[in-house]
Each structure stands twice: as C-alpha cells, then as structure tokens.
mmCIF file of C-alpha atoms in Angstrom:
data_model
loop_
_atom_site.group_PDB
_atom_site.id
_atom_site.type_symbol
_atom_site.label_atom_id
_atom_site.label_comp_id
_atom_site.label_asym_id
_atom_site.label_seq_id
_atom_site.Cartn_x
_atom_site.Cartn_y
_atom_site.Cartn_z
ATOM 1 C CA MET H 1 -123.009 120.917 -211.280
ATOM 2 C CA THR H 2 -120.610 120.369 -208.445
ATOM 3 C CA SER H 3 -121.352 120.209 -204.727
ATOM 4 C CA TYR H 4 -119.907 122.261 -201.893
ATOM 5 C CA ARG H 5 -120.551 122.653 -198.190
ATOM 6 C CA LYS H 6 -121.401 125.903 -196.503
ATOM 7 C CA GLN H 7 -119.806 126.684 -193.169
ATOM 8 C CA ILE H 8 -122.509 124.848 -191.216
ATOM 9 C CA GLY H 9 -122.095 121.741 -193.361
ATOM 10 C CA GLU H 10 -125.144 121.910 -195.607
ATOM 11 C CA LEU H 11 -124.460 120.421 -199.036
ATOM 12 C CA HIS H 12 -125.341 122.695 -201.971
ATOM 13 C CA GLU H 13 -125.162 122.288 -205.716
ATOM 14 C CA LEU H 14 -122.943 124.761 -207.506
ATOM 15 C CA PRO H 15 -123.360 125.390 -211.245
ATOM 16 C CA THR H 16 -120.227 124.883 -213.306
ATOM 17 C CA ILE H 17 -118.844 126.472 -216.446
ATOM 18 C CA PRO H 18 -115.833 125.372 -218.499
ATOM 19 C CA ALA H 19 -112.845 127.720 -218.226
ATOM 20 C CA SER H 20 -112.858 128.361 -221.988
ATOM 21 C CA GLU H 21 -116.509 129.436 -221.888
ATOM 22 C CA ALA H 22 -115.879 131.627 -218.814
ATOM 23 C CA LYS H 23 -113.071 133.341 -220.721
ATOM 24 C CA ASN H 24 -115.135 133.885 -223.870
ATOM 25 C CA ARG H 25 -118.294 135.053 -222.069
ATOM 26 C CA PHE H 26 -116.843 136.820 -219.036
ATOM 27 C CA GLY H 27 -119.210 139.819 -219.123
ATOM 28 C CA ALA H 28 -122.285 137.603 -219.262
ATOM 29 C CA LEU H 29 -120.807 135.411 -216.527
ATOM 30 C CA LEU H 30 -120.414 138.435 -214.240
ATOM 31 C CA ASP H 31 -124.064 139.331 -214.798
ATOM 32 C CA ARG H 32 -125.111 135.740 -214.044
ATOM 33 C CA ILE H 33 -123.129 135.650 -210.806
ATOM 34 C CA ALA H 34 -124.600 138.946 -209.647
ATOM 35 C CA SER H 35 -128.142 137.690 -210.192
ATOM 36 C CA GLN H 36 -127.911 133.916 -209.591
ATOM 37 C CA GLY H 37 -124.972 133.302 -207.258
ATOM 38 C CA PRO H 38 -121.556 131.633 -207.421
ATOM 39 C CA VAL H 39 -120.277 129.473 -210.274
ATOM 40 C CA ALA H 40 -117.460 126.924 -210.263
ATOM 41 C CA ILE H 41 -115.013 127.246 -213.147
ATOM 42 C CA VAL H 42 -113.841 123.831 -214.319
ATOM 43 C CA ARG H 43 -110.966 122.654 -216.447
ATOM 44 C CA HIS H 44 -111.112 119.040 -217.688
ATOM 45 C CA GLN H 45 -114.205 118.436 -215.501
ATOM 46 C CA THR H 46 -112.249 119.412 -212.346
ATOM 47 C CA PRO H 47 -113.302 122.498 -210.371
ATOM 48 C CA ARG H 48 -110.404 124.982 -210.346
ATOM 49 C CA ALA H 49 -112.003 128.155 -208.970
ATOM 50 C CA VAL H 50 -115.260 129.671 -207.757
ATOM 51 C CA LEU H 51 -116.395 133.070 -208.944
ATOM 52 C CA ILE H 52 -118.583 134.969 -206.466
ATOM 53 C CA SER H 53 -120.199 138.391 -206.399
ATOM 54 C CA ILE H 54 -118.586 141.264 -204.532
ATOM 55 C CA ASP H 55 -121.494 141.159 -202.062
ATOM 56 C CA GLU H 56 -120.767 137.524 -201.200
ATOM 57 C CA PHE H 57 -117.044 138.252 -200.964
ATOM 58 C CA GLU H 58 -117.657 141.088 -198.506
ATOM 59 C CA LEU H 59 -119.883 138.831 -196.385
ATOM 60 C CA LEU H 60 -117.172 136.154 -196.334
ATOM 61 C CA ARG H 61 -114.496 138.699 -195.468
ATOM 62 C CA ALA H 62 -116.603 140.168 -192.651
ATOM 63 C CA ALA H 63 -117.276 136.682 -191.271
ATOM 64 C CA THR H 64 -113.582 135.811 -191.427
ATOM 65 C CA GLU H 65 -112.605 139.041 -189.681
ATOM 66 C CA SER H 66 -115.271 138.437 -187.056
ATOM 67 C CA ASP H 67 -113.987 134.895 -186.469
ATOM 68 C CA SER H 68 -110.379 136.037 -186.176
ATOM 69 C CA LYS H 69 -111.300 138.816 -183.739
ATOM 70 C CA GLY H 70 -113.232 136.331 -181.633
ATOM 71 C CA SER H 71 -110.296 133.958 -181.454
ATOM 72 C CA ALA H 72 -107.895 136.825 -180.706
ATOM 73 C CA SER H 73 -109.954 137.911 -177.719
ATOM 74 C CA THR H 74 -109.689 134.443 -176.214
ATOM 75 C CA SER H 75 -105.938 134.179 -176.740
ATOM 76 C CA ASP H 76 -103.499 133.877 -173.881
ATOM 77 C CA PRO H 77 -102.376 137.414 -172.893
ATOM 78 C CA SER H 78 -98.990 136.076 -171.755
ATOM 79 C CA THR H 79 -98.135 135.307 -175.393
ATOM 80 C CA ASP H 80 -99.211 138.731 -176.707
ATOM 81 C CA SER H 81 -96.078 140.617 -177.742
ATOM 82 C CA SER H 82 -97.907 143.982 -177.757
ATOM 83 C CA ILE H 83 -98.130 144.071 -173.946
#
C-alpha cells in the first residue's frame, strides 16, 4: 500500500501492484480497478504510475476543465489576445 492525498488533502491508502504482475495480469487488473478503484504500479518498491478507471479519469478531466474555466473567467481582460 502507498498513500496519496486527494484534492482536499485527505490521506488515503492506495493498493500497489508490481509492474511485472500488472503486465502479466493486465486483464484481471482492469477488472479490479473498475470494481475496487485505483492501483499504484510500483517498480523496485517505488510508485511509478497510477491506473484508474475511465469513470474516475472523466471526473478528473471534468474537474480540471472546470477549474481552468473558473480561472480563465477571472483573468485580466487586458491580457486577452482574443479581444
């Protein structure tokens, strides 16, 4: 297990899987992620990547787009080259 922080700072445990096992059992890993949530892929006990479901990815992407639109609306209009 490895720990990570969500956006609001809560610490959560994240299950890990060695990269070699992820490679050899990729289909089963996809099923696990869809039903149980993200998994960190580790190489030599160091997290190298996190595999998430498409649903979680879409939520992250929507949140990122929402954040960037919010910051764009508060930008200085004098620096906007589209005007």
